[in-house]
């Protein structure tokens, strides 16, 4: 097991290397290790409620998991209450937040907005929950939380 400090140091190095506009990025495996190592770490799943219902979600303790939609379903319109809802889930802006979406696009945007709003430890989870599409257009076969064999609750 890698220490939480070592994981966060690596995430910060990714910030510099990738010129990220948020605190940094962690792999799915590192995200799980952080959640296990520090009960204060929160996984913020920014997928829609429909995605959670139809696809599933990471299996992490309820106290460390929150769903705050980045966009609304149906319609894909931005969630104008995103920061307000995030604040209701994580009022301490120094709490390490690990943002997750399907393939790590929305989570990057959410981490950036949270970081700009003062959440100093806003990290993206690389690869997302389902990861990239394979050659047949299917997810969960190339990258992501599920592909890495990390615990999740199916739909």
Backbone as a printed PyTorch tensor [residue, N CA C, xyz], in Angstrom:
tensor([[[  0.8410,  -1.1800,   0.0000],
         [  0.0000,   0.0000,   0.0000],
         [  0.8900,   1.2490,   0.0000]],

        [[  0.5910,   2.1710,  -0.8800],
         [  1.3080,   3.4310,  -0.9660],
         [  0.6670,   4.4220,   0.0060]],

        [[  1.4740,   5.2620,   0.6110],
         [  0.9250,   6.2180,   1.5730],
         [  0.1110,   7.2900,   0.8630]],

        [[ -0.8330,   7.8560,   1.6020],
         [ -1.6620,   8.9350,   1.0600],
         [ -0.7860,  10.1010,   0.6180]],

        [[  0.2410,  10.4220,   1.4010],
         [  1.1230,  11.5270,   1.0560],
         [  1.8300,  11.2680,  -0.2680]],

        [[  2.3110,  10.0550,  -0.4710],
         [  3.0050,   9.7090,  -1.7180],
         [  2.0540,   9.8120,  -2.9170]],

        [[  0.8190,   9.3640,  -2.7370],
         [ -0.1610,   9.4450,  -3.8190],
         [ -0.4590,  10.9040,  -4.1530]],

        [[ -0.6660,  11.7200,  -3.1300],
         [ -0.9670,  13.1350,  -3.3750],
         [  0.2340,  13.8530,  -3.9840]],

        [[  1.4400,  13.4680,  -3.5890],
         [  2.6390,  14.0500,  -4.2040],
         [  2.6850,  13.7120,  -5.6990]],

        [[  2.3780,  12.4660,  -6.0370],
         [  2.3530,  12.0470,  -7.4420],
         [  1.2580,  12.8040,  -8.1970]],

        [[  0.1050,  12.9790,  -7.5820],
         [ -0.9960,  13.7160,  -8.2110],
         [ -0.5990,  15.1580,  -8.4900]],

        [[  0.1390,  15.7530,  -7.5590],
         [  0.6120,  17.1290,  -7.7260],
         [  1.6480,  17.2070,  -8.8400]],

        [[  2.4900,  16.1880,  -8.9570],
         [  3.4640,  16.1480, -10.0500],
         [  2.7510,  16.0760, -11.4030]],

        [[  1.6530,  15.3400, -11.4520],
         [  0.8700,  15.2760, -12.6900],
         [  0.2940,  16.6430, -13.0280]],

        [[ -0.0460,  17.4070, -11.9900],
         [ -0.5560,  18.7610, -12.2250],
         [  0.4880,  19.5830, -12.9670]],

        [[  1.7110,  19.5600, -12.4740],
         [  2.7780,  20.3300, -13.1020],
         [  3.0680,  19.8130, -14.5110]],

        [[  3.1900,  18.5070, -14.6440],
         [  3.5330,  17.9160, -15.9410],
         [  2.4540,  18.1750, -16.9900]],

        [[  1.2020,  18.1050, -16.5710],
         [  0.0940,  18.2890, -17.5030],
         [ -0.4670,  19.6870, -17.5420]],

        [[  0.1450,  20.5990, -16.7830],
         [ -0.3370,  21.9780, -16.6690],
         [ -1.8330,  22.0070, -16.3580]],

        [[ -2.2140,  21.2130, -15.3720],
         [ -3.6130,  21.1020, -14.9820],
         [ -4.0560,  22.3450, -14.2140]],

        [[ -5.3250,  22.6710, -14.3350],
         [ -5.8680,  23.8640, -13.6840],
         [ -6.6270,  23.5200, -12.3960]],

        [[ -6.2420,  22.4310, -11.7830],
         [ -6.7910,  21.9800, -10.4990],
         [ -5.6550,  21.3120,  -9.7590]],

        [[ -5.9190,  20.7600,  -8.5740],
         [ -4.8370,  20.2800,  -7.7020],
         [ -4.0040,  19.1560,  -8.3020]],

        [[ -4.5950,  18.3110,  -9.1270],
         [ -3.8450,  17.2140,  -9.7140],
         [ -4.7510,  16.0850, -10.1490]],

        [[ -4.1420,  14.9400, -10.4590],
         [ -4.8960,  13.7920, -10.9600],
         [ -4.3570,  12.5090, -10.3620]],

        [[ -5.2830,  11.5780, -10.1160],
         [ -4.9280,  10.2700,  -9.5590],
         [ -5.4620,   9.1770, -10.4810]],

        [[ -4.7990,   8.0360, -10.4590],
         [ -5.3060,   6.8750, -11.1890],
         [ -6.4800,   6.2950, -10.3970]],

        [[ -7.2830,   5.4580, -11.0210],
         [ -8.3560,   4.8140, -10.2550],
         [ -7.8240,   4.0450,  -9.0360]],

        [[ -6.7040,   3.3340,  -9.2210],
         [ -6.1390,   2.5650,  -8.1020],
         [ -5.6900,   3.4920,  -6.9740]],

        [[ -5.0650,   4.6060,  -7.3330],
         [ -4.6450,   5.5730,  -6.3160],
         [ -5.8380,   6.1660,  -5.5940]],

        [[ -6.9110,   6.4260,  -6.3310],
         [ -8.1250,   6.9630,  -5.7040],
         [ -8.6380,   6.0100,  -4.6270]],

        [[ -8.6990,   4.7320,  -4.9520],
         [ -9.1720,   3.7470,  -3.9730],
         [ -8.2430,   3.6930,  -2.7670]],

        [[ -6.9270,   3.7230,  -3.0010],
         [ -5.9700,   3.7170,  -1.8940],
         [ -6.1570,   4.9470,  -0.9960]],

        [[ -6.3650,   6.1040,  -1.6020],
         [ -6.5920,   7.3240,  -0.8050],
         [ -7.8470,   7.2020,   0.0440]],

        [[ -8.9020,   6.6830,  -0.5440],
         [-10.1510,   6.5090,   0.1960],
         [ -9.9670,   5.5570,   1.3760]],

        [[ -9.1670,   4.5220,   1.1810],
         [ -8.9040,   3.5700,   2.2670],
         [ -7.9990,   4.1670,   3.3380]],

        [[ -7.0510,   4.9840,   2.9100],
         [ -6.0490,   5.5220,   3.8350],
         [ -6.5370,   6.6900,   4.6690]],

        [[ -7.5230,   7.4190,   4.1630],
         [ -7.9620,   8.6400,   4.8380],
         [ -9.4740,   8.7630,   4.7550]],

        [[-10.1430,   8.6020,   5.8860],
         [-11.6120,   8.6560,   5.9250],
         [-12.1610,  10.0280,   5.5660]],

        [[-11.3200,  11.0450,   5.5250],
         [-11.7830,  12.3870,   5.1530],
         [-11.8730,  12.5830,   3.6460]],

        [[-11.2110,  11.7450,   2.8660],
         [-11.2380,  11.8630,   1.4070],
         [-12.6520,  11.5610,   0.9160]],

        [[-13.0980,  12.3420,  -0.0760],
         [-14.4380,  12.1600,  -0.6440],
         [-14.3470,  11.9020,  -2.1360]],

        [[-15.0930,  10.9110,  -2.6230],
         [-15.2320,  10.6780,  -4.0490],
         [-16.5090,  11.3910,  -4.4770]],

        [[-16.3630,  12.3410,  -5.3890],
         [-17.5100,  13.0980,  -5.8950],
         [-17.7980,  12.6010,  -7.3060]],

        [[-18.8610,  11.8560,  -7.4460],
         [-19.2690,  11.2800,  -8.7250],
         [-20.1320,  12.3210,  -9.4250]],

        [[-19.6700,  12.8470, -10.5550],
         [-20.3860,  13.9320, -11.2200],
         [-21.2790,  13.4310, -12.3560]],

        [[-21.4430,  12.1180, -12.4730],
         [-22.3290,  11.5720, -13.4910],
         [-23.7880,  11.8320, -13.1060]],

        [[-24.6730,  11.6570, -14.0720],
         [-26.0960,  11.8580, -13.8070],
         [-26.6540,  10.7060, -12.9810]],

        [[-27.7660,  10.9890, -12.3590],
         [-28.4530,   9.9490, -11.5830],
         [-28.8110,   8.7670, -12.4960]],

        [[-29.1790,   9.0610, -13.7340],
         [-29.5140,   8.0030, -14.6940],
         [-28.3050,   7.0950, -14.9280]],

        [[-27.1090,   7.6730, -15.0500],
         [-25.9110,   6.8610, -15.2420],
         [-25.6820,   5.9460, -14.0460]],

        [[-25.8940,   6.4720, -12.8520],
         [-25.7150,   5.6430, -11.6550],
         [-26.7100,   4.4860, -11.6680]],

        [[-27.9650,   4.7920, -12.0230],
         [-29.0110,   3.7740, -12.0340],
         [-28.7780,   2.7240, -13.1180]],

        [[-28.2870,   3.1370, -14.2830],
         [-28.1520,   2.2240, -15.4190],
         [-26.7970,   1.5380, -15.4870]],

        [[-25.7580,   2.1690, -14.9360],
         [-24.4080,   1.6480, -15.0950],
         [-23.8160,   1.1420, -13.7840]],

        [[-24.0450,   1.8620, -12.6880],
         [-23.4810,   1.4970, -11.3970],
         [-22.5760,   2.5840, -10.8660]],

        [[-21.9290,   2.2890,  -9.7340],
         [-21.0580,   3.2730,  -9.1080],
         [-19.9520,   2.5810,  -8.3260]],

        [[-18.8780,   3.3180,  -8.0190],
         [-17.8130,   2.7220,  -7.2080],
         [-18.3450,   2.2800,  -5.8450]],

        [[-17.8370,   1.1860,  -5.3560],
         [-18.2170,   0.7070,  -4.0390],
         [-17.2200,   1.2600,  -3.0340]],

        [[-17.5960,   2.3750,  -2.4410],
         [-16.8150,   3.0140,  -1.3820],
         [-17.7860,   3.3280,  -0.2540]],

        [[-17.2980,   3.5230,   0.9530],
         [-18.2080,   3.8220,   2.0610],
         [-19.1030,   5.0270,   1.7570]],

        [[-20.3720,   4.9080,   2.1360],
         [-21.3390,   5.9700,   1.8650],
         [-20.8720,   7.3290,   2.3680]],

        [[-20.2150,   7.3670,   3.5080],
         [-19.7350,   8.6280,   4.0650],
         [-18.6320,   9.2720,   3.2510]],

        [[-18.0550,   8.5150,   2.3200],
         [-16.9850,   9.0420,   1.4730],
         [-17.4430,   9.2270,   0.0320]],

        [[-18.7040,   8.9920,  -0.2400],
         [-19.2370,   9.0530,  -1.6000],
         [-20.3530,  10.0710,  -1.6830]],

        [[-20.3420,  10.8620,  -2.7500],
         [-21.4500,  11.7790,  -3.0160],
         [-21.6470,  11.8880,  -4.5180]],

        [[-22.8800,  12.0120,  -4.9220],
         [-23.2080,  12.2580,  -6.3210],
         [-23.6540,  13.7060,  -6.4390]],

        [[-22.9120,  14.4890,  -7.2150],
         [-23.2640,  15.8700,  -7.5120],
         [-23.1740,  15.9910,  -9.0320]],

        [[-24.3130,  15.9850,  -9.6910],
         [-24.3300,  15.9850, -11.1490],
         [-23.6620,  17.2300, -11.7310]],

        [[-22.8320,  17.0200, -12.7440],
         [-22.2230,  18.1360, -13.4810],
         [-23.2130,  18.6720, -14.5070]],

        [[-23.9080,  17.7520, -15.1690],
         [-24.9900,  18.1100, -16.0850],
         [-26.2380,  17.3510, -15.6560]],

        [[-27.3790,  17.8700, -16.0500],
         [-28.6660,  17.2560, -15.6930],
         [-29.1270,  16.2890, -16.7690]],

        [[-29.8580,  15.2760, -16.3290],
         [-30.4990,  14.3550, -17.2420],
         [-31.9960,  14.4930, -17.0520]],

        [[-32.7870,  14.5020, -18.1070],
         [-32.3880,  14.4790, -19.5140],
         [-31.9650,  15.8710, -19.9790]],

        [[-31.3850,  15.9160, -21.1360],
         [-31.0650,  17.1760, -21.7770],
         [-29.6120,  17.5830, -21.7280]],

        [[-28.8580,  17.0820, -20.7550],
         [-27.4490,  17.4230, -20.6790],
         [-27.1720,  18.8860, -20.4010]],

        [[-28.1000,  19.5490, -19.7130],
         [-27.8870,  20.9610, -19.4010],
         [-27.0220,  21.0840, -18.1490]],

        [[-26.1710,  22.1170, -18.0980],
         [-25.3120,  22.2820, -16.9230],
         [-26.1280,  22.3800, -15.6240]],

        [[-25.5780,  21.8140, -14.5740],
         [-26.1840,  21.8980, -13.2470],
         [-25.7630,  23.2320, -12.6290]],

        [[-26.6480,  24.1960, -12.6550],
         [-26.3270,  25.5330, -12.1470],
         [-26.1300,  25.5540, -10.6370]],

        [[-26.5570,  24.5370,  -9.9400],
         [-26.3830,  24.4410,  -8.4910],
         [-25.1890,  23.5720,  -8.1060]],

        [[-24.3080,  23.2820,  -9.0520],
         [-23.2000,  22.3700,  -8.7860],
         [-22.4050,  22.7700,  -7.5420]],

        [[-21.9330,  23.9960,  -7.4810],
         [-21.1070,  24.4160,  -6.3390],
         [-21.9060,  24.4360,  -5.0390]],

        [[-23.1410,  24.8370,  -5.1020],
         [-24.0010,  24.8390,  -3.9060],
         [-24.2020,  23.4080,  -3.3940]],

        [[-24.4540,  22.4820,  -4.3010],
         [-24.6430,  21.0860,  -3.9130],
         [-23.3340,  20.4730,  -3.4180]],

        [[-22.2310,  20.8420,  -4.0400],
         [-20.9310,  20.3660,  -3.5770],
         [-20.6740,  20.8520,  -2.1490]],

        [[-20.9790,  22.1080,  -1.8940],
         [-20.7790,  22.6770,  -0.5540],
         [-21.6350,  21.9650,   0.4870]],

        [[-22.8150,  21.5250,   0.1110],
         [-23.6670,  20.8090,   1.0720],
         [-23.0970,  19.4300,   1.3970]],

        [[-22.3260,  18.8660,   0.4740],
         [-21.7120,  17.5570,   0.6890],
         [-20.3440,  17.6630,   1.3630]],

        [[-19.6270,  18.7410,   1.0860],
         [-18.2620,  18.9170,   1.5920],
         [-18.0460,  20.3740,   1.9850]],

        [[-18.5220,  20.7770,   3.1510],
         [-18.3970,  22.1810,   3.5530],
         [-16.9620,  22.6390,   3.8170]],

        [[-16.0580,  21.7050,   4.1360],
         [-14.6580,  22.0580,   4.3960],
         [-13.9030,  22.0740,   3.0750]],

        [[-13.4700,  23.2410,   2.6590],
         [-12.8250,  23.3880,   1.3540],
         [-11.4160,  22.8110,   1.3010]],

        [[-10.9120,  22.3040,   2.4300],
         [ -9.5900,  21.6610,   2.4040],
         [ -9.6950,  20.1320,   2.3090]],

        [[-10.9080,  19.6090,   2.2870],
         [-11.1190,  18.1630,   2.1570],
         [-10.6170,  17.6850,   0.7990]],

        [[ -9.8480,  16.6110,   0.7440],
         [ -9.4480,  16.0660,  -0.5600],
         [-10.6710,  15.5260,  -1.3010]],

        [[-10.8890,  16.0380,  -2.5000],
         [-12.0280,  15.6420,  -3.3290],
         [-11.5170,  14.9630,  -4.5930]],

        [[-12.0440,  13.7780,  -4.8640],
         [-11.6770,  13.0030,  -6.0440],
         [-12.8800,  12.9890,  -6.9760]],

        [[-12.7900,  13.6930,  -8.0940],
         [-13.9140,  13.8150,  -9.0160],
         [-13.8800,  12.6920, -10.0470]],

        [[-15.0580,  12.0810, -10.2810],
         [-15.1900,  10.9350, -11.1750],
         [-16.3660,  11.1340, -12.1140]],

        [[-16.1810,  10.7720, -13.3860],
         [-17.2890,  10.7020, -14.3320],
         [-17.1020,   9.4400, -15.1800]],

        [[-17.7630,   9.3500, -16.3060],
         [-17.6890,   8.1430, -17.1340],
         [-16.2890,   7.9200, -17.6870]],

        [[-15.7170,   8.9850, -18.3110],
         [-14.4400,   8.7960, -19.0050],
         [-13.4260,   9.8970, -18.7120]],

        [[-13.6230,  10.6320, -17.6470],
         [-12.6870,  11.6640, -17.1750],
         [-12.7270,  12.9470, -17.9910]],

        [[-13.8610,  13.2950, -18.5490],
         [-14.0050,  14.5900, -19.2210],
         [-14.7330,  15.5660, -18.2930]],

        [[-15.9340,  15.1920, -17.8630],
         [-16.6990,  16.0580, -16.9550],
         [-15.9890,  16.2260, -15.6150]],

        [[-15.3060,  15.1770, -15.1630],
         [-14.6290,  15.2560, -13.8660],
         [-13.4980,  16.2810, -13.8970]],

        [[-12.8170,  16.4200, -15.0130],
         [-11.7790,  17.4490, -15.1420],
         [-12.3980,  18.8360, -15.0210]],

        [[-13.5120,  19.0500, -15.7150],
         [-14.1940,  20.3380, -15.6540],
         [-14.6960,  20.6270, -14.2350]],

        [[-15.2420,  19.6190, -13.5800],
         [-15.7450,  19.7890, -12.2180],
         [-14.6020,  20.0890, -11.2500]],

        [[-13.4820,  19.3830, -11.3960],
         [-12.3190,  19.6360, -10.5330],
         [-11.8240,  21.0670, -10.7130]],

        [[-11.8110,  21.5460, -11.9450],
         [-11.3630,  22.9080, -12.2350],
         [-12.2730,  23.9410, -11.5730]],

        [[-13.5720,  23.7770, -11.7430],
         [-14.5270,  24.7250, -11.1510],
         [-14.4450,  24.6910,  -9.6260]],

        [[-14.3480,  23.5070,  -9.0490],
         [-14.2420,  23.3880,  -7.5910],
         [-12.9510,  24.0470,  -7.0970]],

        [[-11.8590,  23.7920,  -7.7960],
         [-10.5660,  24.3750,  -7.4170],
         [-10.6500,  25.9020,  -7.4640]],

        [[-11.2290,  26.4310,  -8.5200],
         [-11.3760,  27.8790,  -8.6590],
         [-12.2890,  28.4680,  -7.5850]],

        [[-13.1910,  27.6410,  -7.0430],
         [-14.0960,  28.0860,  -5.9830],
         [-13.4740,  27.9350,  -4.5930]],

        [[-12.2040,  27.5270,  -4.5350],
         [-11.5050,  27.4500,  -3.2590],
         [-11.3220,  26.0730,  -2.6760]],

        [[-11.7970,  25.0270,  -3.3770],
         [-11.5650,  23.6480,  -2.9170],
         [-10.1430,  23.2850,  -3.3400]],

        [[ -9.2130,  23.4980,  -2.4320],
         [ -7.7880,  23.4510,  -2.7610],
         [ -7.2610,  22.0620,  -3.0880]],

        [[ -8.0000,  21.0250,  -2.7230],
         [ -7.5560,  19.6570,  -2.9860],
         [ -8.5480,  18.9530,  -3.9120]],

        [[ -8.7770,  19.5590,  -5.0680],
         [ -9.6800,  19.0040,  -6.0760],
         [ -8.8680,  18.2220,  -7.1010]],

        [[ -9.0920,  16.9100,  -7.1560],
         [ -8.3370,  16.0180,  -8.0320],
         [ -9.2710,  15.3020,  -9.0030]],

        [[ -8.7900,  15.0950, -10.2050],
         [ -9.5030,  14.3140, -11.2000],
         [ -9.0780,  12.8540, -11.0630]],

        [[-10.0220,  11.9360, -11.2500],
         [ -9.6790,  10.5170, -11.3280],
         [ -9.5190,  10.1890, -12.8080]],

        [[ -8.2830,   9.9170, -13.1970],
         [ -7.9760,   9.6000, -14.5900],
         [ -8.7660,   8.3780, -15.0570]],

        [[ -9.0990,   8.3420, -16.3110],
         [ -9.7690,   7.2210, -16.9760],
         [-11.2620,   7.1480, -16.6970]],

        [[-11.7430,   7.7080, -15.5950],
         [-13.1690,   7.6600, -15.2850],
         [-13.6410,   6.3080, -14.7850]],

        [[-14.9510,   6.1800, -14.6990],
         [-15.5620,   4.9530, -14.1860],
         [-15.5780,   3.8530, -15.2450]],

        [[-15.9920,   4.2030, -16.4720],
         [-16.0960,   3.2170, -17.5470],
         [-14.9310,   3.2560, -18.5200]],

        [[-14.1820,   4.3380, -18.5360],
         [-13.0270,   4.4470, -19.4120],
         [-13.3650,   4.7020, -20.8640]],

        [[-12.3390,   4.5770, -21.6910],
         [-12.4760,   4.8160, -23.1300],
         [-13.2290,   3.6760, -23.8040]],

        [[-13.6950,   3.9510, -25.0270],
         [-14.3590,   2.9230, -25.8310],
         [-13.3090,   2.0210, -26.4730]],

        [[-13.6560,   0.7450, -26.6120],
         [-12.7870,  -0.1730, -27.3480],
         [-13.0980,  -0.0620, -28.8400]],

        [[-12.4880,  -0.8960, -29.6620],
         [-12.6700,  -0.8060, -31.1190],
         [-14.1060,  -1.0970, -31.5480]],

        [[-14.8730,  -1.7680, -30.6960],
         [-16.2750,  -2.0590, -31.0040],
         [-17.2170,  -1.0110, -30.4150]],

        [[-16.6410,   0.0200, -29.7640],
         [-17.4690,   1.0840, -29.2030],
         [-17.9890,   0.8050, -27.8060]],

        [[-17.4520,  -0.2120, -27.1400],
         [-17.9020,  -0.5700, -25.7930],
         [-16.9330,  -0.0220, -24.7470]],

        [[-17.4670,   0.3210, -23.6080],
         [-16.6510,   0.8010, -22.4940],
         [-16.4000,  -0.3510, -21.5010]],

        [[-15.5570,  -0.0770, -20.5130],
         [-15.1710,  -1.0300, -19.4690],
         [-14.2170,  -2.1120, -19.9740]],

        [[-13.6670,  -1.9410, -21.1850],
         [-12.7690,  -2.9400, -21.7540],
         [-11.3650,  -2.4070, -22.0130]],

        [[-11.1530,  -1.1160, -21.8220],
         [ -9.8740,  -0.5060, -22.1630],
         [ -9.2370,   0.1720, -20.9540]],

        [[-10.0270,   0.9110, -20.2140],
         [ -9.5080,   1.6830, -19.0910],
         [-10.6560,   1.9850, -18.1330]],

        [[-10.3290,   2.6210, -17.0250],
         [-11.3560,   3.0450, -16.0740],
         [-11.4300,   2.1960, -14.8200]],

        [[-12.2050,   2.6940, -13.8660],
         [-12.4050,   2.0630, -12.5610],
         [-12.8170,   0.6000, -12.7260]],

        [[-13.8290,   0.3580, -13.5500],
         [-14.3390,  -1.0130, -13.7270],
         [-13.3000,  -1.9190, -14.3790]],

        [[-12.6770,  -1.4450, -15.4470],
         [-11.6580,  -2.2250, -16.1510],
         [-10.5130,  -2.6070, -15.2200]],

        [[-10.1630,  -1.7290, -14.2960],
         [ -9.0500,  -1.9730, -13.3680],
         [ -9.4110,  -2.9810, -12.2910]],

        [[-10.6540,  -3.4390, -12.2840],
         [-11.0760,  -4.4600, -11.3250],
         [-11.3110,  -3.9290,  -9.9250]],

        [[-11.5810,  -2.6470,  -9.8180],
         [-11.8450,  -2.0470,  -8.5150],
         [-13.3010,  -2.2890,  -8.1340]],

        [[-13.6200,  -2.2780,  -6.8480],
         [-14.9880,  -2.6310,  -6.4280],
         [-16.0290,  -1.6240,  -6.9080]],

        [[-17.1230,  -2.1740,  -7.4350],
         [-18.2230,  -1.3190,  -7.8520],
         [-19.5360,  -2.0680,  -7.7180]],

        [[-20.5840,  -1.2900,  -7.6150],
         [-21.9300,  -1.8160,  -7.4870],
         [-22.5970,  -1.6730,  -8.8430]],

        [[-23.0310,  -2.7900,  -9.4220],
         [-23.6440,  -2.7660, -10.7390],
         [-25.0770,  -2.2850, -10.6970]],

        [[-25.5350,  -1.9270, -11.8610],
         [-26.9160,  -1.4500, -11.9760],
         [-27.8650,  -2.6300, -12.0290]]])
